């Protein structure tokens, strides 16, 4: 995202954009990739609600959140592009509030990767995660990326409650 200082992310967080909804897809490659044709779209506020549930010392991946939404709504999968955008909106909305913080830094990308699109980028997320006892590892030489070491050992399990 760009021009974060000029956007009202809390307004964006509460704009449901005609979601939630389920859409049937017909593209065969996508059906094969995602394992079905029922695609769920969750509104931004739902990502925020789930991200708030992740306790101190635990983490979750966006993929886990997407799987949770799909199961909860009897869909084959949750749409991945809006998922990433809406998680970032939740992060920036929290950053813009003076209270009622969402612990967005605990929501990781696939394989435990840190998200450079969160407020303050990798450094801020790394600092917050390390303060909660996580070890951050660096991978790559040219395309450097950062991951929570052994993230699967501290994954928070979402259930239907």
Short mmCIF file of C-alpha atoms in Angstrom, two decimals, residues 4-75:
data_model
loop_
_atom_site.label_atom_id
_atom_site.label_comp_id
_atom_site.label_asym_id
_atom_site.label_seq_id
_atom_site.Cartn_x
_atom_site.Cartn_y
_atom_site.Cartn_z
CA UNK A 4 -0.70 5.10 4.47
CA UNK A 5 -0.56 8.39 6.37
CA UNK A 6 -3.33 9.79 4.15
CA UNK A 7 -5.76 6.87 4.50
CA UNK A 8 -8.37 6.16 7.16
CA UNK A 9 -7.79 2.45 7.70
CA UNK A 10 -10.39 2.22 10.45
CA UNK A 11 -13.06 3.36 7.96
CA UNK A 12 -11.73 0.81 5.47
CA UNK A 13 -11.84 -1.87 8.17
CA UNK A 14 -15.57 -1.30 8.67
CA UNK A 15 -16.47 -1.16 4.95
CA UNK A 16 -17.78 -4.66 4.27
CA UNK A 17 -17.75 -4.21 0.47
CA UNK A 18 -20.82 -6.48 0.09
CA UNK A 19 -19.08 -9.25 2.01
CA UNK A 20 -19.24 -11.89 3.32
CA UNK A 21 -20.15 -13.76 0.17
CA UNK A 22 -19.48 -17.01 -1.63
CA UNK A 23 -18.74 -17.06 -5.32
CA UNK A 24 -18.62 -20.07 -7.61
CA UNK A 25 -15.56 -20.02 -9.82
CA UNK A 26 -15.30 -21.72 -13.19
CA UNK A 27 -11.61 -21.40 -14.03
CA UNK A 28 -10.33 -24.98 -14.07
CA UNK A 29 -6.76 -24.07 -13.05
CA UNK A 30 -8.03 -22.20 -9.99
CA UNK A 31 -10.41 -25.02 -9.08
CA UNK A 32 -7.49 -27.46 -9.19
CA UNK A 33 -5.16 -25.13 -7.31
CA UNK A 34 -7.59 -24.41 -4.48
CA UNK A 35 -9.42 -27.75 -4.38
CA UNK A 36 -12.90 -26.64 -5.30
CA UNK A 37 -15.14 -24.03 -6.85
CA UNK A 38 -16.75 -22.42 -3.77
CA UNK A 39 -14.68 -19.31 -2.98
CA UNK A 40 -15.43 -17.36 0.19
CA UNK A 41 -14.83 -13.63 0.62
CA UNK A 42 -14.54 -12.41 4.23
CA UNK A 43 -14.95 -8.70 5.04
CA UNK A 44 -11.98 -6.78 6.47
CA UNK A 45 -13.42 -6.64 10.00
CA UNK A 46 -13.49 -10.46 10.18
CA UNK A 47 -9.71 -10.58 9.68
CA UNK A 48 -9.31 -8.06 12.49
CA UNK A 49 -11.55 -10.13 14.80
CA UNK A 50 -9.50 -13.28 14.21
CA UNK A 51 -6.15 -11.48 14.47
CA UNK A 52 -7.24 -10.15 17.89
CA UNK A 53 -7.65 -13.71 19.17
CA UNK A 54 -3.98 -14.64 18.79
CA UNK A 55 -2.48 -14.59 22.29
CA UNK A 56 0.92 -13.40 23.44
CA UNK A 57 3.66 -15.82 22.41
CA UNK A 58 1.58 -17.46 19.67
CA UNK A 59 1.41 -16.78 15.92
CA UNK A 60 -0.86 -17.65 13.02
CA UNK A 61 -0.46 -17.59 9.26
CA UNK A 62 -2.81 -15.91 6.87
CA UNK A 63 -3.30 -19.32 5.27
CA UNK A 64 -4.58 -20.71 8.59
CA UNK A 65 -7.05 -17.82 8.84
CA UNK A 66 -8.21 -18.45 5.26
CA UNK A 67 -8.73 -22.17 5.98
CA UNK A 68 -10.69 -21.29 9.12
CA UNK A 69 -13.01 -18.95 7.21
CA UNK A 70 -13.56 -21.51 4.45
CA UNK A 71 -14.49 -24.27 6.94
CA UNK A 72 -16.68 -21.96 8.96
CA UNK A 73 -18.60 -20.91 5.85
CA UNK A 74 -18.68 -24.30 4.09
CA UNK A 75 -16.57 -23.05 1.19
#
